[in-house]
Coordinates of C-alpha atoms in Angstrom, one line a residue:
Chain A
M151 CA -3.0 -49.3 -144.9
L152 CA -0.6 -46.6 -146.0
T153 CA -1.5 -43.6 -148.0
R154 CA 0.2 -41.6 -150.7
S155 CA -1.0 -38.3 -149.2
P156 CA 0.6 -38.2 -145.7
D157 CA -0.2 -35.9 -142.8
R158 CA 1.8 -32.9 -143.8
V159 CA 1.5 -31.2 -140.4
A160 CA 3.0 -34.2 -138.6
L161 CA 5.8 -34.5 -141.2
T162 CA 6.6 -30.8 -140.8
G163 CA 7.0 -31.3 -137.1
A164 CA 9.2 -34.3 -137.5
V165 CA 11.4 -32.6 -140.1
L166 CA 11.7 -29.5 -137.9
A167 CA 12.7 -31.7 -134.9
L168 CA 15.2 -33.7 -137.0
V169 CA 16.8 -30.7 -138.7
S170 CA 17.2 -28.8 -135.4
A171 CA 18.6 -31.9 -133.7
L172 CA 21.3 -32.2 -136.4
M173 CA 22.1 -28.6 -137.1
L174 CA 21.7 -26.6 -133.8
P175 CA 23.3 -27.0 -130.4
A176 CA 21.5 -29.1 -127.9
G177 CA 23.0 -27.3 -125.0
T178 CA 25.8 -25.0 -124.0
L179 CA 28.4 -25.6 -121.3
R180 CA 29.3 -22.4 -119.5
P181 CA 32.3 -22.0 -117.2
N182 CA 30.0 -20.2 -114.7
R183 CA 26.4 -18.9 -114.7
L184 CA 27.2 -15.7 -116.5
A185 CA 29.9 -16.6 -119.0
Q186 CA 29.5 -17.4 -122.6
G187 CA 29.5 -21.1 -123.2
D188 CA 30.6 -23.7 -125.8
P189 CA 27.8 -25.2 -127.9
H190 CA 27.4 -29.0 -127.6
S191 CA 25.6 -31.4 -129.9
W192 CA 23.4 -34.3 -128.7
L193 CA 26.3 -36.8 -129.1
A194 CA 27.3 -36.7 -125.4
A195 CA 23.8 -37.7 -124.3
G196 CA 24.6 -41.3 -125.2
A197 CA 22.3 -44.3 -125.6
I198 CA 19.2 -42.5 -124.4
L199 CA 19.1 -40.7 -127.7
A200 CA 17.6 -43.8 -129.2
V201 CA 14.2 -42.8 -127.6
P202 CA 13.7 -39.5 -129.4
M203 CA 15.2 -40.9 -132.6
L204 CA 12.8 -43.9 -132.6
A205 CA 9.9 -41.5 -131.8
L206 CA 10.9 -39.4 -134.9
L207 CA 10.8 -42.6 -137.1
L208 CA 7.5 -43.6 -135.6
A209 CA 6.1 -40.1 -136.3
V210 CA 7.2 -40.2 -139.9
F211 CA 5.7 -43.7 -140.3
A212 CA 2.5 -42.7 -138.7
S213 CA 2.1 -39.7 -141.0
F214 CA 1.4 -42.3 -143.8
L215 CA -1.2 -44.3 -142.0
C216 CA -4.6 -44.4 -143.6
S217 CA -6.9 -44.9 -140.6
R218 CA -7.5 -41.6 -139.0
S219 CA -7.9 -42.8 -135.5
L220 CA -4.9 -45.2 -135.7
R221 CA -2.8 -42.4 -137.1
G222 CA -4.0 -40.1 -134.3
H223 CA -3.0 -42.6 -131.6
V224 CA 0.4 -43.4 -133.1
L225 CA 1.2 -39.7 -133.7
S226 CA 0.2 -38.8 -130.2
S227 CA 2.3 -41.6 -128.8
A228 CA 5.2 -40.5 -131.0
G229 CA 4.7 -36.9 -129.7
V230 CA 4.8 -38.0 -126.1
L231 CA 7.8 -40.2 -126.6
L232 CA 9.6 -37.4 -128.5
I233 CA 8.9 -34.8 -125.7
G234 CA 9.9 -37.3 -123.0
G235 CA 12.9 -38.5 -125.0
I236 CA 14.2 -34.9 -125.5
A237 CA 13.8 -34.3 -121.7
L238 CA 15.6 -37.5 -120.8
S239 CA 18.4 -36.9 -123.4
L240 CA 18.8 -33.3 -122.2
G241 CA 19.2 -34.6 -118.6
A242 CA 21.8 -37.2 -119.8
L243 CA 23.6 -34.6 -121.9
S244 CA 23.8 -32.3 -118.9
E245 CA 25.0 -35.0 -116.5
S246 CA 27.7 -36.2 -118.9
L247 CA 29.0 -32.6 -119.6
M248 CA 29.1 -31.8 -115.9
V249 CA 31.2 -34.9 -115.1
D250 CA 34.5 -33.2 -116.3
A251 CA 33.4 -29.7 -115.5
P252 CA 34.0 -27.7 -112.3
S253 CA 31.0 -27.5 -110.0
I254 CA 30.3 -23.9 -110.8
A255 CA 29.9 -24.7 -114.5
R256 CA 26.4 -24.6 -116.0
V257 CA 24.6 -26.4 -118.8
S258 CA 22.1 -24.2 -120.5
I259 CA 19.3 -25.4 -122.9
G260 CA 20.4 -24.8 -126.5
S261 CA 18.3 -23.5 -129.4
G262 CA 18.3 -26.9 -131.0
T263 CA 16.4 -28.3 -127.9
W264 CA 13.8 -25.6 -128.0
L265 CA 13.1 -26.0 -131.7
M266 CA 13.0 -29.8 -131.3
L267 CA 10.4 -29.4 -128.6
A268 CA 8.5 -27.1 -131.0
G269 CA 8.6 -29.9 -133.6
A270 CA 7.5 -32.4 -131.0
A271 CA 4.6 -30.2 -130.0
I272 CA 3.6 -30.0 -133.7
V273 CA 3.7 -33.8 -134.0
A274 CA 1.6 -34.2 -130.8
F275 CA -0.8 -31.5 -132.1
S276 CA -1.3 -33.3 -135.4
G277 CA -2.1 -36.5 -133.4
W278 CA -4.5 -34.7 -131.2
Q279 CA -6.2 -33.1 -134.3
A280 CA -6.6 -36.6 -135.9
L281 CA -8.2 -37.9 -132.7
M282 CA -10.5 -34.8 -132.5
G283 CA -11.9 -35.6 -136.0
K284 CA -15.5 -36.5 -136.5
E285 CA -15.0 -40.3 -136.9
S286 CA -12.9 -40.7 -133.8
A287 CA -14.7 -38.2 -131.5
S288 CA -17.1 -41.0 -130.3
Q289 CA -14.1 -42.6 -128.5
G290 CA -14.6 -39.9 -125.8
T291 CA -12.2 -37.7 -124.0
H292 CA -10.9 -40.3 -121.6
V293 CA -8.6 -42.0 -124.1
R294 CA -7.1 -38.7 -125.3
M295 CA -6.3 -37.6 -121.8
V296 CA -3.8 -40.5 -121.6
Y297 CA -1.3 -38.5 -123.7
P298 CA -1.0 -35.3 -121.7
L299 CA -0.7 -37.4 -118.5
A300 CA 2.0 -39.6 -120.0
T301 CA 3.9 -36.4 -121.0
A302 CA 3.7 -35.1 -117.5
A303 CA 4.9 -38.5 -116.1
F304 CA 7.9 -38.5 -118.6
L305 CA 8.9 -34.9 -117.6
F306 CA 8.6 -35.8 -113.9
A307 CA 10.8 -38.9 -114.5
A308 CA 13.4 -36.8 -116.4
V309 CA 13.7 -34.3 -113.5
A310 CA 13.6 -37.0 -110.7
F311 CA 15.9 -39.7 -112.3
G312 CA 17.1 -38.4 -115.7
G313 CA 19.6 -35.8 -114.6
L314 CA 17.4 -32.9 -115.8
D315 CA 17.9 -31.4 -112.3
T316 CA 21.6 -30.7 -113.2
I317 CA 20.8 -28.1 -115.9
S318 CA 21.3 -24.5 -115.2
L319 CA 17.6 -23.6 -115.0
A320 CA 17.3 -26.1 -112.2
A321 CA 20.4 -24.7 -110.5
E322 CA 18.9 -21.1 -110.6
Y323 CA 15.8 -22.5 -109.1
G324 CA 17.9 -24.3 -106.4
I325 CA 19.6 -21.1 -105.4
R326 CA 16.2 -19.2 -105.2
T327 CA 13.8 -21.9 -103.9
A328 CA 13.2 -19.7 -100.8
V329 CA 12.1 -16.7 -102.9
F330 CA 10.6 -18.5 -105.9
W331 CA 7.4 -19.7 -104.4
P332 CA 6.7 -16.4 -102.5
S333 CA 7.2 -14.7 -105.8
V334 CA 4.7 -16.9 -107.5
I335 CA 2.2 -16.2 -104.6
A336 CA 3.0 -12.4 -104.8
H337 CA 2.4 -12.5 -108.6
L338 CA -0.9 -14.2 -108.3
R339 CA -2.0 -12.1 -105.3
L340 CA -1.2 -8.8 -107.1
A341 CA -2.9 -9.8 -110.3
G342 CA -5.8 -11.5 -108.5
V343 CA -6.6 -8.5 -106.1
S344 CA -6.4 -6.1 -109.1
L345 CA -8.7 -8.3 -111.1
V346 CA -11.2 -8.4 -108.3
L347 CA -11.0 -4.6 -107.9
G348 CA -11.4 -4.3 -111.7
L349 CA -14.6 -6.5 -111.5
A350 CA -15.9 -4.4 -108.6
M351 CA -15.7 -1.3 -110.7
G352 CA -16.1 -2.7 -114.2
V353 CA -19.3 -4.7 -113.8
P354 CA -21.4 -1.8 -112.3
L355 CA -19.9 0.5 -115.0
G356 CA -20.9 -2.1 -117.7
I357 CA -24.4 -2.3 -116.3
I358 CA -24.8 1.5 -116.4
A359 CA -23.2 1.6 -119.9
A360 CA -25.9 -0.8 -121.1
R361 CA -28.6 1.6 -119.9
D362 CA -27.2 5.0 -121.0
A363 CA -25.6 5.6 -124.4
R364 CA -23.7 8.7 -123.3
I365 CA -22.1 7.0 -120.3
R366 CA -21.3 4.0 -122.6
R367 CA -19.4 6.2 -125.1
V368 CA -17.4 7.8 -122.3
A369 CA -16.7 4.6 -120.4
L370 CA -15.6 2.6 -123.5
G371 CA -13.6 5.5 -124.8
V372 CA -11.7 6.2 -121.6
T373 CA -11.1 2.5 -120.8
G374 CA -10.0 2.1 -124.4
I375 CA -7.5 4.9 -124.1
I376 CA -6.2 3.4 -120.9
Q377 CA -5.6 0.1 -122.6
T378 CA -3.6 1.8 -125.3
I379 CA -1.1 3.4 -122.9
P380 CA 2.1 1.3 -122.6
S381 CA 2.2 -0.3 -119.1
L382 CA 5.6 1.1 -118.3
A383 CA 4.5 4.6 -119.2
M384 CA 1.3 4.2 -117.1
L385 CA 3.4 3.0 -114.1
G386 CA 5.8 5.9 -114.7
L387 CA 2.9 8.4 -114.7
L388 CA 1.5 7.0 -111.5
I389 CA 4.6 6.9 -109.3
A390 CA 5.4 10.6 -109.5
P391 CA 2.1 11.9 -108.1
L392 CA 1.9 9.0 -105.6
A393 CA 5.3 9.8 -104.4
A394 CA 4.4 13.4 -103.9
L395 CA 1.1 12.5 -102.1
S396 CA 2.8 10.2 -99.7
A397 CA 5.5 12.7 -99.0
A398 CA 2.8 15.4 -98.3
Y399 CA 0.5 13.2 -96.2
P400 CA 2.4 10.9 -93.7
V401 CA -0.9 9.1 -93.0
L402 CA -0.8 7.6 -96.5
R403 CA 2.7 6.3 -95.9
Q404 CA 1.5 4.6 -92.7
L405 CA -1.2 2.9 -94.8
G406 CA 1.5 1.6 -97.1
I407 CA 0.8 3.9 -100.0
R408 CA 4.1 4.9 -101.5
G409 CA 5.3 6.1 -104.9
I410 CA 6.9 2.8 -105.8
G411 CA 6.0 -0.7 -105.1
E412 CA 2.6 -2.4 -104.9
T413 CA 0.4 0.8 -104.8
P414 CA 1.1 2.1 -108.3
A415 CA 1.2 -1.5 -109.5
M416 CA -2.3 -2.2 -108.2
I417 CA -3.8 1.0 -109.5
A418 CA -2.3 0.4 -113.0
L419 CA -3.4 -3.2 -113.1
T420 CA -7.0 -2.4 -112.0
L421 CA -7.2 0.3 -114.7
Y422 CA -6.0 -2.2 -117.3
A423 CA -8.6 -4.8 -116.2
L424 CA -11.4 -2.3 -116.8
L425 CA -11.7 -2.4 -120.6
P426 CA -12.4 -6.2 -121.1
I427 CA -14.7 -6.3 -118.1
V428 CA -16.8 -3.2 -118.9
R429 CA -17.0 -4.0 -122.6
N430 CA -18.0 -7.6 -122.1
T431 CA -20.6 -6.7 -119.4
Y432 CA -22.1 -4.2 -121.7
V433 CA -22.1 -6.5 -124.8
G434 CA -23.4 -9.4 -122.7
L435 CA -26.3 -7.3 -121.4
A436 CA -27.0 -5.7 -124.9
E437 CA -27.2 -9.2 -126.4
V438 CA -30.0 -10.4 -124.0
D439 CA -33.1 -11.1 -126.1
P440 CA -35.6 -8.2 -125.4
A441 CA -38.4 -10.8 -125.5
V442 CA -36.9 -12.6 -122.4
V443 CA -36.8 -9.3 -120.5
D444 CA -40.4 -8.6 -121.6
A445 CA -41.5 -12.0 -120.3
G446 CA -39.8 -11.3 -117.0
R447 CA -41.5 -7.9 -116.8
G448 CA -44.8 -9.5 -117.6
M449 CA -44.3 -11.9 -114.6
G450 CA -44.1 -8.8 -112.4
M451 CA -40.4 -8.7 -111.8
S452 CA -38.9 -5.4 -110.5
R453 CA -36.0 -3.8 -112.4
G454 CA -33.5 -5.2 -109.9
Q455 CA -35.0 -8.7 -110.2
L456 CA -34.9 -8.4 -114.0
L457 CA -31.2 -7.5 -113.8
W458 CA -30.0 -10.1 -111.3
R459 CA -32.3 -13.0 -112.2
V460 CA -32.7 -12.6 -115.9
E461 CA -30.2 -10.4 -117.6
M462 CA -27.0 -11.0 -115.6
P463 CA -27.3 -14.8 -115.7
L464 CA -27.7 -14.6 -119.5
A465 CA -24.8 -12.2 -119.8
L466 CA -22.5 -14.2 -117.4
P467 CA -20.6 -16.2 -120.1
L468 CA -19.5 -13.0 -121.8
V469 CA -18.7 -11.3 -118.5
L470 CA -16.5 -14.3 -117.6
E471 CA -14.9 -14.1 -121.1
G472 CA -13.9 -10.6 -120.2
V473 CA -12.6 -11.8 -116.9
R474 CA -10.5 -14.3 -118.7
A475 CA -9.1 -11.7 -121.1
G476 CA -8.4 -9.4 -118.2
A477 CA -6.7 -12.2 -116.2
V478 CA -4.3 -13.2 -119.0
L479 CA -3.5 -9.5 -119.6
L480 CA -2.8 -8.8 -115.8
V481 CA -0.5 -11.9 -115.4
G482 CA 1.7 -10.3 -118.0
I483 CA 1.6 -6.7 -116.9
T484 CA 2.2 -7.8 -113.3
A485 CA 5.7 -8.8 -114.4
V486 CA 6.3 -5.2 -115.7
T487 CA 5.4 -3.8 -112.2
A488 CA 8.6 -5.5 -110.9
L489 CA 10.3 -2.5 -112.5
V490 CA 8.7 -0.1 -110.0
G491 CA 9.6 -2.3 -107.1
A492 CA 6.7 -4.8 -106.7
R493 CA 8.4 -8.1 -106.0
N494 CA 7.0 -10.9 -108.2
L495 CA 8.1 -13.3 -110.9
G496 CA 8.9 -10.3 -113.1
S497 CA 11.8 -9.5 -110.6
F498 CA 13.6 -12.6 -111.8
I499 CA 13.3 -11.4 -115.5
F500 CA 14.7 -8.0 -114.8
E501 CA 17.4 -9.2 -112.4
G502 CA 18.4 -11.7 -115.1
L503 CA 18.5 -9.0 -117.7
G504 CA 20.5 -6.8 -115.4
Q505 CA 23.1 -9.6 -114.7
A506 CA 22.9 -11.0 -118.3
A507 CA 22.0 -14.3 -116.7
P508 CA 19.9 -16.1 -119.3
D509 CA 18.7 -18.9 -117.0
L510 CA 17.5 -16.5 -114.3
I511 CA 15.4 -14.8 -117.1
L512 CA 13.9 -18.2 -117.9
L513 CA 13.1 -18.8 -114.2
G514 CA 10.9 -15.7 -114.4
A515 CA 9.5 -15.9 -117.9
L516 CA 8.6 -19.6 -118.1
P517 CA 6.4 -19.6 -114.9
I518 CA 4.7 -16.4 -116.1
I519 CA 3.8 -18.0 -119.5
V520 CA 2.5 -21.1 -117.6
L521 CA 0.4 -18.9 -115.3
A522 CA -1.0 -17.0 -118.3
I523 CA -2.0 -20.3 -120.0
V524 CA -3.4 -21.7 -116.8
A525 CA -5.5 -18.6 -116.3
D526 CA -6.7 -18.7 -120.0
V527 CA -7.6 -22.4 -120.0
G528 CA -9.0 -22.4 -116.4
L529 CA -11.3 -19.4 -116.9
S530 CA -12.5 -20.5 -120.3
F531 CA -13.4 -23.8 -118.7
I532 CA -15.4 -22.0 -116.0
A533 CA -17.1 -19.8 -118.6
D534 CA -18.2 -22.9 -120.4
A535 CA -19.4 -24.6 -117.3
V536 CA -21.6 -21.7 -116.2
T537 CA -23.2 -21.2 -119.6
P538 CA -26.9 -22.2 -119.2
K539 CA -27.7 -25.2 -121.4
G540 CA -30.4 -23.3 -123.3
V541 CA -27.9 -20.5 -124.2
R542 CA -25.2 -23.0 -125.2
A543 CA -27.5 -24.6 -127.8
A544 CA -28.2 -21.2 -129.4
Chain B
M201 CA -13.9 5.7 -130.1
R202 CA -16.8 6.4 -132.5
P203 CA -15.5 8.0 -135.6
S204 CA -16.9 11.3 -136.7
R205 CA -16.2 13.7 -139.5
R206 CA -14.1 15.9 -137.2
T207 CA -11.9 13.1 -135.9
P208 CA -9.3 13.0 -138.8
V209 CA -8.8 16.8 -138.5
L210 CA -8.5 16.6 -134.8
A211 CA -6.1 13.6 -135.0
A212 CA -3.9 15.4 -137.6
F213 CA -3.9 18.6 -135.4
A214 CA -3.0 16.6 -132.3
T215 CA -0.1 14.9 -134.1
F216 CA 1.2 18.2 -135.2
V217 CA 1.0 19.7 -131.7
F218 CA 2.7 16.6 -130.3
A219 CA 5.6 16.7 -132.8
W220 CA 6.0 20.4 -132.2
L221 CA 6.0 20.1 -128.4
L222 CA 8.7 17.4 -128.6
T223 CA 11.1 20.0 -130.0
R224 CA 10.4 22.4 -127.2
T225 CA 13.0 20.9 -124.9
S226 CA 13.4 24.0 -122.8
W227 CA 9.7 24.1 -122.0
L228 CA 9.7 20.5 -121.0
E229 CA 12.7 21.1 -118.7
A230 CA 11.0 24.1 -117.1
A231 CA 7.9 22.1 -116.5
L232 CA 9.8 19.2 -115.0
K233 CA 11.8 21.6 -112.8
W234 CA 8.6 23.0 -111.5
A235 CA 7.1 19.6 -110.8
F236 CA 10.2 18.0 -109.3
P237 CA 12.2 20.8 -107.7
T238 CA 14.3 18.4 -105.6
E239 CA 16.0 16.6 -108.5
V240 CA 19.3 17.9 -109.8
S241 CA 18.8 17.0 -113.4
W242 CA 15.6 16.9 -115.4
L243 CA 16.3 15.6 -118.9
H244 CA 17.9 12.2 -119.5
P245 CA 21.4 12.8 -120.9
R246 CA 21.3 10.0 -123.4
A247 CA 19.4 11.8 -126.2
D248 CA 16.7 14.4 -126.7
L249 CA 13.1 13.5 -127.0
V250 CA 12.9 13.9 -130.8
S251 CA 15.6 11.3 -131.4
L252 CA 14.2 9.0 -128.7
T253 CA 10.7 9.2 -130.3
V254 CA 12.2 8.7 -133.8
E255 CA 14.1 5.7 -132.5
H256 CA 11.0 4.3 -130.9
L257 CA 9.0 4.7 -134.1
A258 CA 11.8 3.1 -136.1
I259 CA 11.8 0.0 -133.9
V260 CA 8.0 -0.3 -134.2
A261 CA 8.0 0.4 -137.9
I262 CA 10.6 -2.2 -138.7
S263 CA 9.1 -4.9 -136.5
S264 CA 5.5 -4.2 -137.5
G265 CA 6.5 -3.9 -141.2
L266 CA 8.0 -7.4 -141.1
T267 CA 5.0 -8.7 -139.2
V268 CA 2.6 -7.5 -141.9
L269 CA 4.9 -8.8 -144.7
V270 CA 4.9 -12.3 -143.1
G271 CA 1.7 -12.5 -141.2
V272 CA -0.8 -11.5 -143.9
P273 CA 0.6 -13.9 -146.5
L274 CA 0.6 -16.7 -143.8
G275 CA -3.0 -16.0 -143.0
I276 CA -3.9 -16.1 -146.7
W277 CA -1.9 -19.3 -147.3
V278 CA -3.7 -21.3 -144.5
T279 CA -7.1 -20.3 -146.0
R280 CA -6.1 -21.6 -149.5
S281 CA -6.3 -25.2 -150.5
S282 CA -2.4 -25.6 -150.5
G283 CA -2.2 -24.6 -146.9
R284 CA -5.5 -25.7 -145.5
D285 CA -3.9 -28.7 -143.6
F286 CA -1.9 -26.2 -141.6
R287 CA -4.8 -23.9 -140.7
Q288 CA -5.6 -25.6 -137.4
L289 CA -2.0 -25.7 -136.3
V290 CA -1.5 -22.0 -137.2
A291 CA -4.8 -21.0 -135.6
A292 CA -4.0 -22.9 -132.4
S293 CA -0.4 -21.5 -132.2
V294 CA -1.7 -18.0 -132.7
D295 CA -4.3 -18.5 -129.9
L296 CA -1.7 -19.8 -127.6
G297 CA 0.8 -17.1 -128.6
Q298 CA -1.7 -14.4 -127.7
T299 CA -1.8 -15.6 -124.1
F300 CA 2.0 -15.2 -123.8
P301 CA 2.8 -12.0 -122.0
P302 CA 4.8 -9.6 -124.3
V303 CA 7.4 -9.1 -121.5
A304 CA 8.0 -12.8 -121.3
V305 CA 8.5 -13.0 -125.1
L306 CA 10.9 -10.0 -125.0
A307 CA 12.8 -11.5 -122.1
L308 CA 13.2 -14.9 -123.9
A309 CA 14.7 -13.2 -127.0
M310 CA 17.6 -11.9 -125.0
P311 CA 19.3 -15.2 -124.1
V312 CA 19.0 -16.3 -127.7
L313 CA 20.0 -13.1 -129.4
G314 CA 21.9 -11.0 -126.8
F315 CA 21.4 -7.3 -126.0
G316 CA 20.5 -4.4 -128.2
F317 CA 18.3 -3.7 -131.2
K318 CA 18.1 -7.2 -132.7
P319 CA 16.4 -9.2 -130.0
T320 CA 13.7 -6.5 -129.5
I321 CA 13.0 -6.4 -133.2
V322 CA 12.7 -10.2 -133.4
A323 CA 10.5 -10.4 -130.3
L324 CA 8.2 -7.6 -131.5
F325 CA 8.0 -9.1 -134.9
L326 CA 7.1 -12.6 -133.5
Y327 CA 4.7 -11.2 -130.9
G328 CA 3.0 -8.9 -133.4
M329 CA 2.3 -11.8 -135.7
F330 CA -0.5 -13.2 -133.5
P331 CA -3.1 -10.5 -133.9
V332 CA -2.2 -10.0 -137.6
V333 CA -2.5 -13.7 -138.6
S334 CA -5.7 -14.2 -136.6
S335 CA -7.4 -11.1 -138.0
T336 CA -6.3 -12.1 -141.6
I337 CA -7.9 -15.5 -141.1
A338 CA -11.0 -14.0 -139.5
G339 CA -11.2 -11.3 -142.3
L340 CA -11.0 -13.8 -145.1
D341 CA -13.6 -16.1 -143.3
S342 CA -16.0 -13.1 -143.1
V343 CA -16.4 -13.0 -146.9
P344 CA -19.7 -14.7 -147.6
T345 CA -19.6 -18.0 -149.6
S346 CA -22.3 -16.6 -151.9
T347 CA -20.0 -13.7 -152.8
L348 CA -17.1 -16.1 -153.6
E349 CA -19.5 -18.2 -155.7
A350 CA -20.6 -15.1 -157.6
A351 CA -17.0 -14.1 -158.3
K352 CA -16.1 -17.5 -159.5
G353 CA -19.3 -17.6 -161.7
M354 CA -18.1 -14.3 -163.3
G355 CA -15.1 -16.3 -164.5
M356 CA -12.5 -14.8 -162.1
S357 CA -9.3 -16.8 -161.5
P358 CA -8.4 -17.7 -157.9
M359 CA -5.9 -14.8 -157.8
Q360 CA -8.5 -12.4 -159.1
V361 CA -11.0 -13.6 -156.5
L362 CA -8.3 -13.1 -153.8
F363 CA -7.1 -9.7 -154.8
R364 CA -10.3 -8.1 -156.1
V365 CA -12.9 -9.7 -153.8
E366 CA -11.6 -11.4 -150.7
L367 CA -8.8 -9.0 -149.6
P368 CA -10.8 -5.8 -150.2
L369 CA -13.7 -7.2 -148.2
A370 CA -11.4 -8.5 -145.5
S371 CA -9.3 -5.3 -145.3
R372 CA -11.0 -3.7 -142.4
I373 CA -10.7 -6.7 -140.1
I374 CA -7.1 -7.2 -141.2
M375 CA -6.4 -3.6 -140.5
S376 CA -7.9 -3.9 -137.0
G377 CA -5.4 -6.7 -136.3
I378 CA -2.5 -4.6 -137.6
R379 CA -3.6 -1.8 -135.4
T380 CA -3.7 -4.0 -132.3
S381 CA -0.3 -5.4 -133.2
V382 CA 1.3 -1.9 -133.7
V383 CA -0.2 -0.6 -130.4
I384 CA 1.1 -3.6 -128.4
N385 CA 4.5 -3.2 -130.1
I386 CA 4.7 0.5 -129.1
G387 CA 4.1 -0.6 -125.5
T388 CA 6.5 -3.5 -125.5
A389 CA 9.2 -1.4 -127.2
T390 CA 9.3 0.8 -124.1
I391 CA 10.2 -2.3 -122.0
G392 CA 12.9 -3.0 -124.7
A393 CA 15.0 -0.3 -123.0
T394 CA 15.8 -2.8 -120.3
I395 CA 17.8 -4.8 -122.9
G396 CA 19.3 -1.7 -124.4
T397 CA 17.1 -1.1 -127.5
G398 CA 16.7 2.6 -127.1
G399 CA 13.5 4.6 -127.6
L400 CA 11.2 6.3 -125.1
G401 CA 11.7 3.6 -122.5
V402 CA 15.3 4.8 -122.0
P403 CA 14.4 7.8 -119.7
I404 CA 11.8 5.8 -117.9
I405 CA 14.1 2.9 -117.1
G406 CA 17.0 5.3 -116.4
G407 CA 14.8 7.3 -114.1
L408 CA 13.6 4.2 -112.2
A409 CA 17.2 3.0 -111.8
T410 CA 18.5 6.4 -110.5
R411 CA 15.2 7.3 -108.7
N412 CA 14.9 10.4 -110.8
M413 CA 11.1 11.1 -111.2
A414 CA 11.7 13.8 -113.8
Y415 CA 13.4 11.3 -116.2
V416 CA 10.5 8.9 -115.6
V417 CA 7.9 11.5 -116.6
E418 CA 10.0 12.7 -119.4
G419 CA 9.8 9.3 -121.1
A420 CA 6.4 8.2 -119.8
L421 CA 4.3 11.2 -121.0
P422 CA 5.4 11.1 -124.7
A423 CA 5.2 7.3 -124.7
A424 CA 1.6 7.4 -123.5
V425 CA 0.6 10.2 -126.0
L426 CA 2.4 8.5 -128.9
A427 CA 0.6 5.2 -128.3
V428 CA -2.8 6.9 -128.1
L429 CA -2.1 9.0 -131.2
I430 CA -1.0 6.1 -133.3
D431 CA -4.0 4.1 -132.2
V432 CA -6.4 6.9 -133.2
L433 CA -4.6 7.5 -136.5
L434 CA -4.6 3.7 -137.4
G435 CA -8.3 3.7 -136.3
Q436 CA -8.9 6.3 -139.0
V437 CA -7.2 4.2 -141.6
E438 CA -9.3 1.2 -140.4
H439 CA -12.5 3.1 -140.8
G440 CA -11.5 4.1 -144.3
F441 CA -11.9 0.5 -145.5
A442 CA -15.1 -1.1 -146.5
V443 CA -17.4 -2.6 -143.9
P444 CA -17.4 -6.4 -144.1
L445 CA -20.4 -7.9 -145.8
Q446 CA -23.0 -9.8 -143.8
E447 CA -23.7 -13.4 -144.8
A448 CA -27.1 -13.6 -146.6
D449 CA -29.8 -14.9 -144.3
S450 CA -31.0 -17.7 -146.5
A451 CA -28.4 -20.1 -147.8

């Protein structure tokens, strides 16, 4: 039942989690939201610590299991318990530290907690990997989905009942609830509108590029150079002429076009979206089998019909892959546009950097990372779903 | 861009012109004065453009150098038998990491490491790893199995196969990852000015804070040209390496 050659990935994760739990601070208690704090170990968290510690033992034990699917399930459970246990312990630690502290004191998440979470993620990944293996794949996706759902339930419980709502990140959110969600919406709107503008320009450009080699070289060359330009430099180069234009023509100002704010942001983001969309539209069209196009022509299709009924549907998965790459890119660059006065999640980052308030930085950076991952996963899912069955098999 | 025989000469010439223009501070000031007559000051007081550019390049060189020193061996290790168990983990982390926006990574380094040079170097080093590791794995994977078998059949040791066959054949793909990594780092380093790193972001951030458009352009223009130039130069290096072999049709 046990093997001499354990799952080295799972063991690495467990050792990382254990070492960071013992050696690094779990949290820091600050006198107020800006001051430097004192590092604290996990000890103050109390009895709840048993949960992550048992999960660690379970992970080490599971690494030595022979049966791949059993190992997968036990490791995944250990990963879920570990992540949930860390969240609950952090909540308990924060509550117990805040008992004797003044109400303006803050408990920030320590480096030990972050590295423990990384270790827990490695354990969970090794379990997932074991379940994805050939022998266990027949069990279907349903069983595996239990683990992410259980993790989400644990995190919810930690916030709702486990005292996780007393940490500094939650306090920063509490102060800014009224601006937080509008910032998320503004972030998504700016990135989304720019992506749609990028599509409206990029797809036709990609189609022309597939037809004409000279236009292709220019289009790919120029969009490639745009992509290379640092986002902050691009915004800087856009605001000066826009400011001059809106000063010279009051009509533009009435339309909301100004040197700073959303206008330069949207122009820059649209330009950045062009390269992945143009390139993938062109590559997608270039990869369509000429025999299929010939067949369509033989059926008497016009050029327009060929393009929209044969070539574009076949190129669609690659075009969507370009949209995915563009979306992930734009979610990040949108944050930078906060520096030229567009209000979005990036504003929290730069305000936080300005005040040296680490938890305000987190309040901006964590949702941005989540949005980027959601855009990545969501759009790859859509790209998979629209891929015609015949193309997928090839 | 498509490489041609003239490109290296043009790139070298452009680099020379760029470096020379950086030293012509009075020309720059005159141009900015003409473009922004209403400002009262046109050049950011912290440092001249040459030192800002050198500072910028130093930040990128240190972080990208560390990235290559760690990233390429990591990519090699997970494709060897000793590290194969970790390949999936490393590949998945690298894929996930590439979706992280560079600004967010830079911002997260500050609470851990404080202000200044160090957090930017660490953030750029970590963020730069993703394209380098993934291109190293992709490059080594691109070497056809038949080629590896032939090398083994000739009696080469695993080390000889790695250094004489695999790495030379993978070098172009690895170099393209390094190029991507360096160009991203040049861009992210400009934002590093918000946490006090220095470099060409300083006049841009300073100009935005004081609403001085001349400062903004003073930093933005050379930052943009620098990124494009470095990209073209590294592209030349990339095209100097051998084209990856194609897997033979019949196995």
